[in-house]
């Protein structure tokens, strides 16, 4: 990605809301997404790089209260010229259902796959609760929990 990141002391962690800057062709810029940022430093755009999102901090950064809640939106993210690699400081971006579905449809379309053609059992929408329950069931089925509790003194 055509960015330069300079690391700085102090990690920034903050809740954010964002809108697309129209750089991501698969996501409507009118739709707001939420997440949280975690990073140590600042990124600068090089050459013709453009931000992916316009981000607004919705609270004072937890570990850097000195920088406060940003009054103006902050540029975030970058994409390569081939539009197949992108990055953002925003975590939890795929917890936004509309964004995730738009991304999956776009990625599938790049491979000439229509999501309606996916085999049964392939989920397009992500439900974190059911996925964590599924993982817990797998763990219960394949781990000797009594032994694990014994080892950790539970």
PDB file of C-alpha atoms in Angstrom:
ATOM      1  CA  UNK A   1       0.000   0.000   0.000  1.00  0.00           C
ATOM      2  CA  UNK A   2       1.254   3.451  -0.819  1.00  0.00           C
ATOM      3  CA  UNK A   3       1.458   4.690   2.754  1.00  0.00           C
ATOM      4  CA  UNK A   4       4.210   5.460   5.208  1.00  0.00           C
ATOM      5  CA  UNK A   5       3.597   4.724   8.881  1.00  0.00           C
ATOM      6  CA  UNK A   6       5.621   6.343  11.632  1.00  0.00           C
ATOM      7  CA  UNK A   7       5.313   4.584  14.970  1.00  0.00           C
ATOM      8  CA  UNK A   8       4.830   6.749  18.044  1.00  0.00           C
ATOM      9  CA  UNK A   9       4.696   6.009  21.756  1.00  0.00           C
ATOM     10  CA  UNK A  10       1.257   5.404  23.169  1.00  0.00           C
ATOM     11  CA  UNK A  11      -1.406   3.223  21.638  1.00  0.00           C
ATOM     12  CA  UNK A  12      -4.596   4.847  20.369  1.00  0.00           C
ATOM     13  CA  UNK A  13      -7.737   2.842  21.113  1.00  0.00           C
ATOM     14  CA  UNK A  14     -11.097   4.446  20.426  1.00  0.00           C
ATOM     15  CA  UNK A  15     -14.619   3.635  19.306  1.00  0.00           C
ATOM     16  CA  UNK A  16     -15.247   4.982  15.808  1.00  0.00           C
ATOM     17  CA  UNK A  17     -17.915   5.394  13.189  1.00  0.00           C
ATOM     18  CA  UNK A  18     -17.026   5.747   9.530  1.00  0.00           C
ATOM     19  CA  UNK A  19     -18.302   6.206   6.012  1.00  0.00           C
ATOM     20  CA  UNK A  20     -16.635   5.088   2.804  1.00  0.00           C
ATOM     21  CA  UNK A  21     -14.875   7.690   0.679  1.00  0.00           C
ATOM     22  CA  UNK A  22     -16.069   5.926  -2.506  1.00  0.00           C
ATOM     23  CA  UNK A  23     -12.623   4.367  -2.906  1.00  0.00           C
ATOM     24  CA  UNK A  24     -14.118   0.946  -2.080  1.00  0.00           C
ATOM     25  CA  UNK A  25     -16.299   0.350  -5.114  1.00  0.00           C
ATOM     26  CA  UNK A  26     -18.310  -2.356  -3.404  1.00  0.00           C
ATOM     27  CA  UNK A  27     -19.606  -0.312  -0.480  1.00  0.00           C
ATOM     28  CA  UNK A  28     -22.116   2.534  -0.562  1.00  0.00           C
ATOM     29  CA  UNK A  29     -20.652   5.721   0.896  1.00  0.00           C
ATOM     30  CA  UNK A  30     -23.998   6.618   2.478  1.00  0.00           C
ATOM     31  CA  UNK A  31     -23.828   3.690   4.888  1.00  0.00           C
ATOM     32  CA  UNK A  32     -22.195   4.242   8.258  1.00  0.00           C
ATOM     33  CA  UNK A  33     -20.127   1.485   9.834  1.00  0.00           C
ATOM     34  CA  UNK A  34     -18.830   1.210  13.371  1.00  0.00           C
ATOM     35  CA  UNK A  35     -15.769  -0.345  14.954  1.00  0.00           C
ATOM     36  CA  UNK A  36     -12.756   0.622  16.978  1.00  0.00           C
ATOM     37  CA  UNK A  37      -9.278   1.775  16.095  1.00  0.00           C
ATOM     38  CA  UNK A  38      -6.099   0.429  17.635  1.00  0.00           C
ATOM     39  CA  UNK A  39      -2.740   1.718  16.457  1.00  0.00           C
ATOM     40  CA  UNK A  40       0.539   3.246  17.525  1.00  0.00           C
ATOM     41  CA  UNK A  41       1.510   6.031  15.185  1.00  0.00           C
ATOM     42  CA  UNK A  42       0.299   7.839  12.125  1.00  0.00           C
ATOM     43  CA  UNK A  43       0.133   6.891   8.469  1.00  0.00           C
ATOM     44  CA  UNK A  44       0.760   9.301   5.618  1.00  0.00           C
ATOM     45  CA  UNK A  45      -0.555   8.798   2.094  1.00  0.00           C
ATOM     46  CA  UNK A  46       2.090   8.638  -0.636  1.00  0.00           C
ATOM     47  CA  UNK A  47       1.773   9.341  -4.359  1.00  0.00           C
ATOM     48  CA  UNK A  48      -1.836   8.998  -5.452  1.00  0.00           C
ATOM     49  CA  UNK A  49      -3.024   6.924  -2.470  1.00  0.00           C
ATOM     50  CA  UNK A  50      -6.489   7.815  -1.239  1.00  0.00           C
ATOM     51  CA  UNK A  51      -8.165   7.019   2.089  1.00  0.00           C
ATOM     52  CA  UNK A  52     -10.860   4.347   2.230  1.00  0.00           C
ATOM     53  CA  UNK A  53     -12.851   5.826   5.076  1.00  0.00           C
ATOM     54  CA  UNK A  54     -13.673   9.078   6.752  1.00  0.00           C
ATOM     55  CA  UNK A  55     -13.571   8.132  10.437  1.00  0.00           C
ATOM     56  CA  UNK A  56     -15.004   9.965  13.406  1.00  0.00           C
ATOM     57  CA  UNK A  57     -13.867   9.020  16.910  1.00  0.00           C
ATOM     58  CA  UNK A  58     -16.963   8.651  19.083  1.00  0.00           C
ATOM     59  CA  UNK A  59     -15.070   8.824  22.365  1.00  0.00           C
ATOM     60  CA  UNK A  60     -11.786   9.936  23.852  1.00  0.00           C
ATOM     61  CA  UNK A  61      -9.051   7.407  23.040  1.00  0.00           C
ATOM     62  CA  UNK A  62      -8.586   5.130  26.050  1.00  0.00           C
ATOM     63  CA  UNK A  63      -4.806   5.111  26.298  1.00  0.00           C
ATOM     64  CA  UNK A  64      -4.168   8.530  24.707  1.00  0.00           C
ATOM     65  CA  UNK A  65      -6.618  10.930  26.367  1.00  0.00           C
ATOM     66  CA  UNK A  66      -4.154  13.703  25.499  1.00  0.00           C
ATOM     67  CA  UNK A  67      -5.270  13.633  21.853  1.00  0.00           C
ATOM     68  CA  UNK A  68      -8.950  13.796  22.781  1.00  0.00           C
ATOM     69  CA  UNK A  69     -11.981  13.126  20.664  1.00  0.00           C
ATOM     70  CA  UNK A  70     -11.294  14.284  17.116  1.00  0.00           C
ATOM     71  CA  UNK A  71     -13.477  17.212  16.107  1.00  0.00           C
ATOM     72  CA  UNK A  72     -12.991  16.590  12.404  1.00  0.00           C
ATOM     73  CA  UNK A  73     -13.165  13.247  10.612  1.00  0.00           C
ATOM     74  CA  UNK A  74      -9.867  11.414  10.168  1.00  0.00           C
ATOM     75  CA  UNK A  75      -8.711   9.781   6.914  1.00  0.00           C
ATOM     76  CA  UNK A  76      -8.215   6.027   7.361  1.00  0.00           C
ATOM     77  CA  UNK A  77      -7.261   3.038   5.260  1.00  0.00           C
ATOM     78  CA  UNK A  78      -5.658   2.564   1.868  1.00  0.00           C
ATOM     79  CA  UNK A  79      -6.062   0.346  -1.196  1.00  0.00           C
ATOM     80  CA  UNK A  80      -3.599  -0.751  -3.871  1.00  0.00           C
ATOM     81  CA  UNK A  81      -3.997   0.141  -7.560  1.00  0.00           C
ATOM     82  CA  UNK A  82      -5.162  -3.386  -8.375  1.00  0.00           C
ATOM     83  CA  UNK A  83      -7.932  -2.932  -5.796  1.00  0.00           C
ATOM     84  CA  UNK A  84      -7.280  -6.373  -4.361  1.00  0.00           C
ATOM     85  CA  UNK A  85      -5.388  -5.361  -1.200  1.00  0.00           C
ATOM     86  CA  UNK A  86      -6.621  -2.870   1.322  1.00  0.00           C
ATOM     87  CA  UNK A  87      -6.070  -2.085   4.958  1.00  0.00           C
ATOM     88  CA  UNK A  88      -7.526  -0.022   7.776  1.00  0.00           C
ATOM     89  CA  UNK A  89      -6.859   0.769  11.424  1.00  0.00           C
ATOM     90  CA  UNK A  90     -10.527  -0.037  12.064  1.00  0.00           C
ATOM     91  CA  UNK A  91     -11.146  -3.287  13.915  1.00  0.00           C
ATOM     92  CA  UNK A  92     -14.565  -4.905  13.993  1.00  0.00           C
ATOM     93  CA  UNK A  93     -15.277  -3.802  10.447  1.00  0.00           C
ATOM     94  CA  UNK A  94     -16.675  -7.230   9.548  1.00  0.00           C
ATOM     95  CA  UNK A  95     -19.123  -7.024  12.454  1.00  0.00           C
ATOM     96  CA  UNK A  96     -21.082  -4.652  10.202  1.00  0.00           C
ATOM     97  CA  UNK A  97     -23.464  -6.958   8.340  1.00  0.00           C
ATOM     98  CA  UNK A  98     -24.041  -4.719   5.310  1.00  0.00           C
ATOM     99  CA  UNK A  99     -20.322  -4.118   4.854  1.00  0.00           C
ATOM    100  CA  UNK A 100     -19.475  -7.823   5.188  1.00  0.00           C
ATOM    101  CA  UNK A 101     -22.160  -8.889   2.728  1.00  0.00           C
ATOM    102  CA  UNK A 102     -21.064  -6.228   0.227  1.00  0.00           C
ATOM    103  CA  UNK A 103     -17.442  -7.350   0.584  1.00  0.00           C
ATOM    104  CA  UNK A 104     -18.298 -11.048   0.134  1.00  0.00           C
ATOM    105  CA  UNK A 105     -20.403 -10.357  -2.952  1.00  0.00           C
ATOM    106  CA  UNK A 106     -17.617  -8.205  -4.433  1.00  0.00           C
ATOM    107  CA  UNK A 107     -14.903 -10.802  -3.696  1.00  0.00           C
ATOM    108  CA  UNK A 108     -17.024 -13.635  -5.081  1.00  0.00           C
ATOM    109  CA  UNK A 109     -17.799 -11.591  -8.199  1.00  0.00           C
ATOM    110  CA  UNK A 110     -14.055 -11.122  -8.832  1.00  0.00           C
ATOM    111  CA  UNK A 111     -13.890 -14.931  -9.150  1.00  0.00           C
ATOM    112  CA  UNK A 112     -17.094 -15.081 -11.243  1.00  0.00           C
ATOM    113  CA  UNK A 113     -18.977 -16.712  -8.373  1.00  0.00           C
ATOM    114  CA  UNK A 114     -22.527 -15.688  -7.598  1.00  0.00           C
ATOM    115  CA  UNK A 115     -23.260 -16.071  -3.919  1.00  0.00           C
ATOM    116  CA  UNK A 116     -26.527 -17.790  -4.788  1.00  0.00           C
ATOM    117  CA  UNK A 117     -24.391 -20.567  -6.343  1.00  0.00           C
ATOM    118  CA  UNK A 118     -22.412 -21.314  -3.178  1.00  0.00           C
ATOM    119  CA  UNK A 119     -22.750 -24.854  -1.825  1.00  0.00           C
ATOM    120  CA  UNK A 120     -25.209 -25.459   0.988  1.00  0.00           C
ATOM    121  CA  UNK A 121     -23.743 -24.752   4.396  1.00  0.00           C
ATOM    122  CA  UNK A 122     -21.562 -21.858   3.252  1.00  0.00           C
ATOM    123  CA  UNK A 123     -22.674 -18.868   5.294  1.00  0.00           C
ATOM    124  CA  UNK A 124     -22.814 -15.445   3.698  1.00  0.00           C
ATOM    125  CA  UNK A 125     -23.954 -13.744   6.872  1.00  0.00           C
ATOM    126  CA  UNK A 126     -21.948 -14.052  10.061  1.00  0.00           C
ATOM    127  CA  UNK A 127     -23.691 -14.494  13.398  1.00  0.00           C
ATOM    128  CA  UNK A 128     -20.987 -14.233  16.087  1.00  0.00           C
ATOM    129  CA  UNK A 129     -23.114 -15.825  18.828  1.00  0.00           C
ATOM    130  CA  UNK A 130     -23.906 -18.943  16.821  1.00  0.00           C
ATOM    131  CA  UNK A 131     -20.284 -19.217  15.648  1.00  0.00           C
ATOM    132  CA  UNK A 132     -18.946 -18.963  19.217  1.00  0.00           C
ATOM    133  CA  UNK A 133     -21.498 -21.567  20.324  1.00  0.00           C
ATOM    134  CA  UNK A 134     -20.403 -23.817  17.475  1.00  0.00           C
ATOM    135  CA  UNK A 135     -16.761 -23.408  18.524  1.00  0.00           C
ATOM    136  CA  UNK A 136     -17.650 -24.135  22.162  1.00  0.00           C
ATOM    137  CA  UNK A 137     -19.417 -27.329  21.095  1.00  0.00           C
ATOM    138  CA  UNK A 138     -16.392 -28.441  19.078  1.00  0.00           C
ATOM    139  CA  UNK A 139     -14.151 -27.745  22.077  1.00  0.00           C
ATOM    140  CA  UNK A 140     -16.444 -29.746  24.393  1.00  0.00           C
ATOM    141  CA  UNK A 141     -16.461 -32.661  21.935  1.00  0.00           C
ATOM    142  CA  UNK A 142     -12.679 -32.816  21.471  1.00  0.00           C
ATOM    143  CA  UNK A 143     -11.064 -31.648  24.699  1.00  0.00           C
ATOM    144  CA  UNK A 144     -10.934 -33.450  28.016  1.00  0.00           C
ATOM    145  CA  UNK A 145     -12.413 -30.571  29.992  1.00  0.00           C
ATOM    146  CA  UNK A 146     -12.015 -32.339  33.336  1.00  0.00           C
ATOM    147  CA  UNK A 147      -8.277 -32.684  32.682  1.00  0.00           C
ATOM    148  CA  UNK A 148      -8.050 -29.075  31.515  1.00  0.00           C
ATOM    149  CA  UNK A 149      -9.808 -27.869  34.675  1.00  0.00           C
ATOM    150  CA  UNK A 150      -7.417 -29.978  36.746  1.00  0.00           C
ATOM    151  CA  UNK A 151      -4.373 -28.460  35.012  1.00  0.00           C
ATOM    152  CA  UNK A 152      -5.527 -24.872  35.480  1.00  0.00           C
ATOM    153  CA  UNK A 153      -6.756 -25.460  39.021  1.00  0.00           C
ATOM    154  CA  UNK A 154     -10.390 -24.668  38.320  1.00  0.00           C
TER     155      UNK A 154
END
